[in-house]
Amino acid sequence: MTDAHQSFLDLLHTQRVWDVELPGFDPASAPPAPLPLFHRWFAEAVAAGQPEPHTMSLATVDAEGHPDVRTLMLHDADERGWHFATHRTSAKGHQLAARPYAALGFYWPTQGRQVRVRGPVTACTPAESSADLHARSTGALASALTGSQSEVLGSAEELARTADAAWERARAEPDAEVASWTRYVVEAREVEFFQGDARRRHVRLRYRARDAAWTRELLWP
């Protein structure tokens, strides 16, 4: 083992998990459907000071069947499902077009909580995608106008030129359209709520869609 690797391991092993007082979670009090519980936990994460509670991991599968994952922002969570947006020409857009199924992961360490969502993915209408884009900031529009997401970049200078031009256009044309911008919805088939416990007696409650209803079941930690 090299000194650099040993230093990494030493640093890794000194890290602590949940050095805060964790909330309790009684699954018997959980609502019959997962969405109200997600809304409640999200609000509690915000109230607890969790940085960027609206960020989540999105997992998809590529053409070879290999998993892929990245972090992005939640745009909504409603009766249709969990919403996010990206270019349909991006790597994740191509993966979703070929295999429209995904998993989401939220982690809120201030309360030792995780939420996992799995299900088929549907692209929203062009009108919904356009409204999604223009409901966001000038910077978000500029980023979308920059385009070419996931493609090979020739140089940092090329990015700077393209991004500067996109910012100028976003300021001048706040209603500019980006044809590739697409809003997606993960139509949940499974939603799991994980409440960490300092004694490792973690609570895991899984909702599973069955026809028009949800079943609830506890899982071993």
Coordinates of N, CA and C in Angstrom, one line a residue:
M1 N 0.8 -1.2 0.0 CA 0.0 0.0 0.0 C 0.9 1.2 0.0
T2 N 0.6 2.2 -0.9 CA 1.4 3.4 -0.9 C 1.0 4.3 0.2
D3 N 1.9 5.3 0.5 CA 1.6 6.3 1.6 C 0.4 7.1 1.2
A4 N 0.2 7.4 -0.1 CA -0.9 8.2 -0.5 C -2.2 7.5 -0.2
H5 N -2.2 6.2 -0.5 CA -3.4 5.4 -0.3 C -3.7 5.2 1.2
Q6 N -2.6 5.0 2.0 CA -2.8 4.9 3.5 C -3.4 6.2 4.0
S7 N -2.9 7.4 3.5 CA -3.4 8.7 4.0 C -4.8 8.8 3.7
F8 N -5.2 8.3 2.5 CA -6.6 8.4 2.1 C -7.5 7.5 3.0
L9 N -7.0 6.3 3.3 CA -7.8 5.4 4.2 C -7.9 6.0 5.6
D10 N -6.8 6.6 6.1 CA -6.8 7.2 7.4 C -7.9 8.3 7.5
L11 N -7.9 9.1 6.5 CA -8.8 10.2 6.4 C -10.3 9.6 6.3
L12 N -10.4 8.6 5.4 CA -11.7 8.0 5.2 C -12.3 7.5 6.5
H13 N -11.5 6.8 7.3 CA -11.9 6.1 8.5 C -12.2 7.1 9.7
T14 N -11.8 8.3 9.6 CA -12.1 9.3 10.6 C -13.4 10.0 10.4
Q15 N -14.0 9.8 9.2 CA -15.3 10.5 9.0 C -16.4 9.8 9.8
R16 N -17.3 10.7 10.2 CA -18.4 10.3 11.0 C -19.7 10.4 10.2
V17 N -20.7 9.6 10.7 CA -22.0 9.6 10.1 C -23.0 10.0 11.1
W18 N -23.8 11.0 10.8 CA -25.0 11.4 11.7 C -24.5 11.7 13.1
D19 N -23.6 12.7 13.1 CA -23.2 13.2 14.4 C -24.2 14.3 14.9
V20 N -25.4 14.0 14.7 CA -26.5 14.9 15.1 C -27.6 14.1 15.7
E21 N -28.5 14.7 16.4 CA -29.7 14.0 16.9 C -30.7 13.8 15.8
L22 N -31.0 12.5 15.6 CA -31.8 12.1 14.5 C -33.3 12.1 14.9
P23 N -34.2 12.5 14.0 CA -35.6 12.4 14.3 C -36.1 10.9 14.3
G24 N -37.2 10.7 14.9 CA -37.8 9.3 14.9 C -38.7 9.2 13.7
F25 N -39.1 8.0 13.4 CA -40.1 7.8 12.3 C -40.9 6.5 12.7
D26 N -42.1 6.7 12.9 CA -43.0 5.6 13.2 C -43.8 5.3 11.9
P27 N -43.4 4.2 11.2 CA -44.1 3.8 9.9 C -45.6 3.6 10.0
A28 N -46.0 3.3 11.3 CA -47.5 3.0 11.4 C -48.3 4.3 11.2
S29 N -47.6 5.5 11.4 CA -48.3 6.7 11.2 C -48.1 7.3 9.8
A30 N -47.5 6.5 8.9 CA -47.3 7.0 7.5 C -48.6 7.0 6.7
P31 N -48.7 7.9 5.8 CA -50.0 8.0 5.0 C -50.1 6.8 4.1
P32 N -51.2 6.6 3.5 CA -51.4 5.4 2.6 C -50.7 5.6 1.3
A33 N -50.3 6.8 0.9 CA -49.6 7.0 -0.4 C -48.3 7.7 -0.1
P34 N -47.2 7.5 -0.9 CA -45.9 8.1 -0.6 C -45.8 9.6 -0.8
L35 N -46.6 10.2 -1.7 CA -46.3 11.6 -2.0 C -46.5 12.5 -0.8
P36 N -47.5 12.4 0.0 CA -47.6 13.3 1.2 C -46.5 13.1 2.1
L37 N -46.0 11.9 2.3 CA -44.8 11.7 3.2 C -43.6 12.3 2.6
F38 N -43.4 12.2 1.3 CA -42.3 12.9 0.6 C -42.3 14.4 0.8
H39 N -43.5 15.0 0.6 CA -43.7 16.4 0.8 C -43.3 16.8 2.3
R40 N -43.7 16.0 3.2 CA -43.5 16.3 4.6 C -42.0 16.2 4.9
W41 N -41.4 15.2 4.5 CA -39.9 15.0 4.7 C -39.1 16.1 4.0
F42 N -39.5 16.5 2.9 CA -38.8 17.6 2.2 C -38.9 18.8 3.0
A43 N -40.1 19.2 3.4 CA -40.3 20.4 4.3 C -39.4 20.3 5.5
E44 N -39.4 19.1 6.1 CA -38.6 19.0 7.4 C -37.1 19.1 7.1
A45 N -36.6 18.6 5.9 CA -35.2 18.7 5.5 C -34.9 20.2 5.3
V46 N -35.8 21.0 4.7 CA -35.5 22.4 4.5 C -35.5 23.1 5.9
A47 N -36.4 22.8 6.8 CA -36.5 23.4 8.1 C -35.2 23.1 8.9
A48 N -34.7 21.9 8.7 CA -33.5 21.4 9.4 C -32.2 22.1 8.9
G49 N -32.3 22.8 7.8 CA -31.1 23.5 7.2 C -30.3 22.6 6.3
Q50 N -31.0 21.5 5.7 CA -30.3 20.7 4.8 C -29.9 21.5 3.5
P51 N -28.6 21.5 3.2 CA -28.2 22.2 1.9 C -28.7 21.5 0.7
E52 N -29.3 22.3 -0.2 CA -29.7 21.8 -1.5 C -30.6 20.5 -1.4
P53 N -31.7 20.5 -0.6 CA -32.5 19.3 -0.5 C -33.2 18.9 -1.7
H54 N -33.2 19.8 -2.7 CA -33.9 19.5 -4.0 C -33.0 18.8 -5.0
T55 N -31.8 18.5 -4.6 CA -30.9 17.8 -5.5 C -31.1 16.3 -5.3
M56 N -30.9 15.5 -6.3 CA -31.1 14.1 -6.3 C -30.2 13.4 -7.3
S57 N -30.0 12.1 -7.0 CA -29.3 11.3 -8.0 C -30.3 10.7 -9.0
L58 N -29.9 10.7 -10.2 CA -30.8 10.1 -11.3 C -29.9 8.9 -11.9
A59 N -30.5 7.7 -11.8 CA -29.8 6.5 -12.4 C -30.6 6.0 -13.6
T60 N -29.8 5.8 -14.7 CA -30.4 5.3 -15.9 C -29.5 4.1 -16.4
V61 N -29.8 3.6 -17.5 CA -29.0 2.4 -18.1 C -28.7 2.8 -19.5
D62 N -27.4 2.5 -19.9 CA -27.0 2.8 -21.3 C -27.3 1.7 -22.2
A63 N -26.9 1.8 -23.5 CA -27.2 0.8 -24.5 C -26.7 -0.5 -24.2
E64 N -25.6 -0.6 -23.5 CA -24.9 -1.9 -23.1 C -25.5 -2.5 -21.8
G65 N -26.5 -1.8 -21.3 CA -27.1 -2.3 -20.0 C -26.3 -1.9 -18.8
H66 N -25.3 -1.0 -18.9 CA -24.5 -0.5 -17.8 C -25.2 0.7 -17.1
P67 N -25.2 0.7 -15.8 CA -25.8 1.8 -15.1 C -25.0 3.1 -15.2
D68 N -25.7 4.2 -15.1 CA -25.1 5.5 -15.1 C -25.9 6.3 -14.1
V69 N -25.2 7.3 -13.5 CA -25.8 8.1 -12.4 C -25.2 9.5 -12.5
R70 N -26.0 10.5 -12.1 CA -25.6 11.9 -12.0 C -26.5 12.6 -11.0
T71 N -26.1 13.8 -10.6 CA -26.9 14.6 -9.7 C -27.6 15.7 -10.4
L72 N -28.9 15.9 -10.2 CA -29.6 17.0 -10.8 C -30.7 17.5 -9.9
M73 N -31.5 18.5 -10.3 CA -32.5 19.1 -9.5 C -33.9 18.5 -9.7
L74 N -34.6 18.4 -8.6 CA -36.0 18.0 -8.7 C -36.8 19.3 -9.1
H75 N -37.7 19.1 -10.1 CA -38.5 20.3 -10.5 C -40.0 20.2 -9.9
D76 N -40.4 19.1 -9.5 CA -41.8 19.0 -8.9 C -41.9 17.5 -8.4
A77 N -42.9 17.4 -7.6 CA -43.3 16.0 -7.1 C -44.8 16.1 -6.9
D78 N -45.6 15.5 -7.8 CA -47.1 15.6 -7.7 C -47.7 14.2 -8.0
E79 N -49.0 14.2 -8.2 CA -49.6 12.9 -8.4 C -49.1 12.2 -9.6
R80 N -48.6 12.9 -10.6 CA -48.0 12.2 -11.8 C -46.7 11.5 -11.5
G81 N -45.9 12.1 -10.6 CA -44.6 11.5 -10.3 C -43.6 12.6 -9.9
W82 N -42.3 12.2 -10.0 CA -41.2 13.1 -9.7 C -40.6 13.7 -11.0
H83 N -40.5 15.0 -11.1 CA -40.2 15.7 -12.3 C -38.7 16.2 -12.3
F84 N -38.1 16.1 -13.5 CA -36.8 16.7 -13.7 C -36.7 17.1 -15.2
A85 N -35.7 17.8 -15.6 CA -35.6 18.2 -17.0 C -34.1 18.2 -17.4
T86 N -34.0 18.0 -18.7 CA -32.6 17.9 -19.4 C -32.8 18.0 -20.9
H87 N -31.7 18.1 -21.6 CA -31.8 18.0 -23.0 C -32.0 16.5 -23.4
R88 N -33.0 16.3 -24.3 CA -33.2 15.0 -24.8 C -32.0 14.4 -25.6
T89 N -31.1 15.4 -26.1 CA -29.9 15.0 -26.8 C -28.8 14.7 -25.9
S90 N -28.9 14.8 -24.6 CA -27.8 14.5 -23.7 C -27.7 13.0 -23.5
A91 N -26.7 12.6 -22.8 CA -26.5 11.1 -22.6 C -27.7 10.5 -21.9
K92 N -28.2 11.2 -20.8 CA -29.3 10.6 -20.1 C -30.6 10.7 -21.0
G93 N -30.7 11.7 -21.8 CA -31.8 11.8 -22.7 C -31.8 10.6 -23.7
H94 N -30.7 10.3 -24.3 CA -30.6 9.1 -25.2 C -30.9 7.8 -24.4
Q95 N -30.4 7.7 -23.2 CA -30.6 6.5 -22.4 C -32.1 6.3 -22.1
L96 N -32.7 7.4 -21.7 CA -34.2 7.3 -21.4 C -35.0 7.0 -22.6
A97 N -34.6 7.5 -23.8 CA -35.3 7.2 -25.0 C -35.3 5.7 -25.3
A98 N -34.1 5.1 -25.1 CA -33.9 3.7 -25.4 C -34.5 2.8 -24.3
R99 N -34.4 3.2 -23.0 CA -34.9 2.5 -21.9 C -35.5 3.4 -20.9
P100 N -36.8 3.7 -21.1 CA -37.5 4.7 -20.3 C -37.9 4.2 -18.9
Y101 N -36.8 4.0 -18.1 CA -37.0 3.6 -16.7 C -35.9 4.2 -15.9
A102 N -36.1 4.6 -14.7 CA -35.1 5.3 -13.9 C -35.3 5.1 -12.4
A103 N -34.2 5.5 -11.7 CA -34.3 5.5 -10.2 C -33.8 6.8 -9.8
L104 N -34.4 7.3 -8.7 CA -34.0 8.6 -8.1 C -33.5 8.3 -6.6
G105 N -32.6 9.1 -6.2 CA -32.1 8.9 -4.8 C -31.9 10.3 -4.1
F106 N -32.6 10.5 -3.0 CA -32.5 11.7 -2.2 C -31.7 11.4 -0.9
Y107 N -30.8 12.2 -0.5 CA -30.1 12.0 0.7 C -30.0 13.3 1.5
W108 N -30.6 13.2 2.7 CA -30.7 14.4 3.6 C -30.0 14.0 4.9
P109 N -28.7 14.2 5.0 CA -27.9 13.7 6.1 C -28.2 14.5 7.4
T110 N -28.7 15.7 7.3 CA -29.0 16.4 8.6 C -30.0 15.7 9.4
Q111 N -30.8 14.8 8.8 CA -31.8 14.1 9.5 C -31.6 12.5 9.3
G112 N -30.5 12.2 8.6 CA -30.3 10.7 8.4 C -31.3 10.1 7.6
R113 N -31.8 10.8 6.6 CA -32.9 10.3 5.8 C -32.5 10.1 4.3
Q114 N -33.1 9.1 3.7 CA -33.0 8.9 2.3 C -34.4 8.6 1.7
V115 N -34.6 8.9 0.5 CA -35.8 8.5 -0.2 C -35.4 8.0 -1.6
R116 N -35.9 6.8 -2.0 CA -35.6 6.2 -3.2 C -36.8 6.0 -4.0
V117 N -36.8 6.4 -5.3 CA -37.9 6.3 -6.2 C -37.5 5.5 -7.5
R118 N -38.4 4.6 -7.9 CA -38.1 3.8 -9.1 C -39.4 3.7 -9.9
G119 N -39.2 3.8 -11.3 CA -40.4 3.7 -12.1 C -40.1 4.1 -13.6
P120 N -41.1 3.9 -14.4 CA -41.0 4.3 -15.8 C -41.0 5.8 -16.0
V121 N -40.4 6.2 -17.0 CA -40.2 7.7 -17.3 C -40.9 8.1 -18.5
T122 N -41.7 9.2 -18.4 CA -42.4 9.7 -19.5 C -42.0 11.1 -19.8
A123 N -41.8 11.5 -21.1 CA -41.5 12.8 -21.5 C -42.7 13.7 -21.5
C124 N -42.7 14.9 -20.9 CA -43.8 15.8 -20.9 C -44.0 16.4 -22.3
T125 N -45.1 17.1 -22.5 CA -45.3 17.8 -23.8 C -44.4 18.9 -24.0
P126 N -44.2 19.3 -25.3 CA -43.3 20.5 -25.6 C -43.8 21.7 -24.9
A127 N -45.1 21.9 -24.7 CA -45.5 23.1 -24.0 C -45.1 23.1 -22.5
E128 N -45.2 21.9 -21.9 CA -44.7 21.8 -20.5 C -43.2 22.0 -20.4
S129 N -42.5 21.4 -21.3 CA -41.1 21.6 -21.3 C -40.7 23.0 -21.5
S130 N -41.3 23.7 -22.4 CA -41.0 25.2 -22.6 C -41.4 26.0 -21.3
A131 N -42.5 25.7 -20.7 CA -42.9 26.4 -19.5 C -41.9 26.1 -18.4
D132 N -41.4 24.9 -18.3 CA -40.4 24.5 -17.3 C -39.1 25.3 -17.5
L133 N -38.7 25.4 -18.7 CA -37.4 26.2 -19.0 C -37.6 27.7 -18.6
H134 N -38.7 28.3 -19.0 CA -38.9 29.7 -18.8 C -39.3 30.1 -17.4
A135 N -39.6 29.1 -16.5 CA -39.9 29.3 -15.1 C -38.6 29.5 -14.3
R136 N -37.5 29.2 -14.9 CA -36.2 29.1 -14.2 C -35.4 30.4 -14.4
S137 N -34.2 30.5 -13.9 CA -33.4 31.7 -13.9 C -32.8 32.0 -15.3
T138 N -32.3 33.2 -15.4 CA -31.5 33.5 -16.7 C -30.4 32.6 -16.9
G139 N -29.7 32.3 -15.8 CA -28.5 31.4 -15.9 C -28.9 30.0 -16.4
A140 N -30.1 29.5 -15.9 CA -30.6 28.2 -16.4 C -30.9 28.2 -17.9
L141 N -31.5 29.3 -18.3 CA -31.8 29.5 -19.7 C -30.5 29.5 -20.5
A142 N -29.5 30.3 -20.0 CA -28.2 30.4 -20.7 C -27.6 29.1 -20.8
S143 N -27.6 28.3 -19.7 CA -27.0 27.0 -19.8 C -27.7 26.1 -20.8
A144 N -29.0 26.1 -20.9 CA -29.8 25.4 -21.9 C -29.4 25.8 -23.3
L145 N -29.3 27.1 -23.5 CA -28.9 27.6 -24.8 C -27.5 27.3 -25.2
T146 N -26.7 27.0 -24.3 CA -25.3 26.6 -24.6 C -25.3 25.3 -25.3
G147 N -26.2 24.4 -24.9 CA -26.4 23.1 -25.6 C -25.2 22.2 -25.6
S148 N -25.2 21.2 -26.4 CA -24.1 20.2 -26.6 C -23.8 19.4 -25.4
Q149 N -24.8 19.3 -24.5 CA -24.5 18.6 -23.2 C -24.1 17.2 -23.5
S150 N -23.0 16.8 -22.8 CA -22.4 15.4 -22.8 C -21.5 15.2 -24.1
E151 N -21.5 16.1 -25.0 CA -20.6 16.0 -26.1 C -19.2 16.3 -25.8
V152 N -18.2 15.9 -26.5 CA -16.8 16.1 -26.3 C -16.5 17.6 -26.5
L153 N -15.8 18.3 -25.5 CA -15.5 19.7 -25.6 C -14.1 19.9 -26.1
G154 N -13.9 20.7 -27.1 CA -12.6 20.9 -27.7 C -11.6 21.7 -26.7
S155 N -12.1 22.7 -26.0 CA -11.3 23.5 -25.2 C -12.1 24.3 -24.2
A156 N -11.5 24.8 -23.2 CA -12.2 25.7 -22.2 C -12.5 27.0 -22.9
E157 N -11.7 27.4 -23.8 CA -12.0 28.7 -24.5 C -13.2 28.6 -25.3
E158 N -13.4 27.4 -26.0 CA -14.7 27.2 -26.8 C -15.9 27.3 -25.9
L159 N -15.8 26.7 -24.7 CA -16.9 26.7 -23.8 C -17.2 28.2 -23.3
A160 N -16.1 28.9 -23.0 CA -16.3 30.3 -22.6 C -17.0 31.2 -23.6
R161 N -16.5 31.0 -24.9 CA -17.2 31.8 -26.0 C -18.6 31.4 -26.1
T162 N -18.9 30.2 -26.1 CA -20.3 29.7 -26.3 C -21.2 30.1 -25.2
A163 N -20.7 30.0 -24.0 CA -21.4 30.3 -22.8 C -21.7 31.8 -22.7
D164 N -20.7 32.6 -23.1 CA -20.9 34.1 -23.1 C -22.0 34.5 -24.0
A165 N -21.9 33.9 -25.2 CA -23.0 34.2 -26.2 C -24.3 33.8 -25.7
A166 N -24.4 32.6 -25.1 CA -25.7 32.1 -24.5 C -26.2 33.1 -23.5
W167 N -25.4 33.6 -22.6 CA -25.8 34.5 -21.6 C -26.4 35.8 -22.2
E168 N -25.7 36.3 -23.2 CA -26.2 37.5 -23.9 C -27.5 37.3 -24.5
R169 N -27.7 36.1 -25.1 CA -29.0 35.8 -25.8 C -30.1 35.6 -24.7
A170 N -29.7 35.0 -23.6 CA -30.7 34.7 -22.5 C -31.2 36.1 -22.0
R171 N -30.3 37.0 -21.8 CA -30.7 38.3 -21.3 C -31.6 39.1 -22.3
A172 N -31.2 39.0 -23.6 CA -31.9 39.7 -24.6 C -33.2 39.0 -25.0
E173 N -33.3 37.7 -24.9 CA -34.5 37.0 -25.4 C -34.9 36.0 -24.3
P174 N -35.5 36.5 -23.2 CA -35.9 35.6 -22.1 C -36.9 34.6 -22.5
D175 N -37.6 34.7 -23.6 CA -38.5 33.7 -24.1 C -37.9 32.8 -25.2
A176 N -36.6 32.8 -25.3 CA -36.0 32.0 -26.3 C -36.3 30.5 -26.1
E177 N -36.5 29.8 -27.2 CA -36.8 28.4 -27.1 C -35.6 27.5 -27.2
V178 N -35.6 26.4 -26.6 CA -34.5 25.4 -26.8 C -35.2 24.1 -27.1
A179 N -35.2 23.7 -28.4 CA -36.0 22.6 -28.8 C -35.7 21.3 -28.1
S180 N -34.5 21.1 -27.7 CA -34.1 19.8 -27.1 C -34.5 19.7 -25.6
W181 N -34.8 20.9 -25.0 CA -35.1 20.9 -23.5 C -36.4 20.1 -23.3
T182 N -36.3 19.1 -22.4 CA -37.4 18.2 -22.2 C -37.6 18.0 -20.7
R183 N -38.9 18.1 -20.3 CA -39.2 17.8 -18.9 C -39.7 16.3 -18.8
Y184 N -39.2 15.6 -17.8 CA -39.6 14.2 -17.7 C -40.2 14.0 -16.3
V185 N -41.0 12.9 -16.3 CA -41.7 12.5 -15.1 C -41.3 11.0 -14.8
V186 N -40.8 10.7 -13.6 CA -40.7 9.4 -13.1 C -42.0 9.0 -12.5
E187 N -42.7 8.0 -13.1 CA -44.0 7.6 -12.6 C -43.7 6.4 -11.6
A188 N -43.7 6.8 -10.3 CA -43.2 5.9 -9.3 C -44.0 4.6 -9.2
R189 N -43.2 3.5 -9.2 CA -43.8 2.2 -8.9 C -43.3 1.7 -7.6
E190 N -42.2 2.2 -7.1 CA -41.7 1.9 -5.8 C -41.1 3.2 -5.2
V191 N -41.4 3.5 -3.9 CA -40.8 4.6 -3.2 C -40.5 4.1 -1.8
E192 N -39.2 4.2 -1.5 CA -38.7 3.8 -0.2 C -38.3 5.0 0.7
F193 N -38.7 5.0 1.9 CA -38.3 6.0 2.9 C -37.4 5.3 3.9
F194 N -36.2 5.9 4.1 CA -35.2 5.3 5.0 C -34.9 6.4 6.1
Q195 N -35.1 6.0 7.4 CA -34.8 6.8 8.5 C -33.6 6.2 9.3
G196 N -32.5 6.8 9.3 CA -31.3 6.3 9.9 C -31.5 6.3 11.5
D197 N -30.8 5.5 12.1 CA -30.8 5.4 13.6 C -29.4 5.2 14.1
A198 N -29.0 5.9 15.1 CA -27.6 5.9 15.6 C -27.2 4.5 16.1
R199 N -28.2 3.7 16.5 CA -27.9 2.3 16.9 C -28.0 1.3 15.7
R200 N -28.1 1.8 14.5 CA -28.2 1.1 13.3 C -29.5 0.3 13.2
R201 N -30.5 0.7 14.0 CA -31.8 0.1 13.8 C -32.7 0.9 12.8
H202 N -32.1 1.0 11.6 CA -32.7 1.9 10.7 C -34.2 1.5 10.3
V203 N -35.0 2.4 10.0 CA -36.4 2.1 9.6 C -36.5 2.3 8.1
R204 N -36.9 1.3 7.4 CA -37.1 1.3 6.0 C -38.6 1.0 5.6
L205 N -39.2 1.9 5.1 CA -40.6 1.7 4.7 C -40.7 1.8 3.1
R206 N -41.2 0.8 2.5 CA -41.3 0.8 1.1 C -42.8 0.8 0.6
Y207 N -43.1 1.7 -0.3 CA -44.4 1.7 -0.9 C -44.3 1.0 -2.3
R208 N -45.2 0.2 -2.7 CA -45.2 -0.4 -4.0 C -46.6 -0.3 -4.6
A209 N -46.6 0.2 -5.9 CA -47.9 0.4 -6.6 C -48.5 -0.9 -7.0
R210 N -49.8 -1.0 -6.6 CA -50.5 -2.2 -7.0 C -51.9 -1.7 -7.6
D211 N -52.0 -1.8 -8.9 CA -53.2 -1.3 -9.6 C -53.4 0.2 -9.2
A212 N -54.5 0.5 -8.6 CA -54.7 1.9 -8.3 C -54.4 2.2 -6.8
A213 N -53.8 1.3 -6.1 CA -53.5 1.5 -4.7 C -52.0 1.3 -4.4
W214 N -51.6 1.6 -3.2 CA -50.3 1.3 -2.7 C -50.3 0.3 -1.6
T215 N -49.3 -0.6 -1.6 CA -49.0 -1.4 -0.5 C -47.8 -0.9 0.3
R216 N -47.8 -1.1 1.6 CA -46.6 -0.7 2.4 C -46.0 -1.9 3.1
E217 N -44.7 -1.9 3.2 CA -44.0 -3.0 3.8 C -42.7 -2.5 4.4
L218 N -42.4 -3.1 5.6 CA -41.1 -2.8 6.2 C -40.0 -3.7 5.6
L219 N -38.8 -3.1 5.6 CA -37.6 -3.9 5.1 C -36.6 -3.9 6.2
W220 N -35.9 -5.0 6.2 CA -34.7 -5.1 7.1 C -33.7 -4.1 6.7
P221 N -33.0 -3.4 7.7 CA -32.0 -2.5 7.4 C -30.7 -3.1 6.8

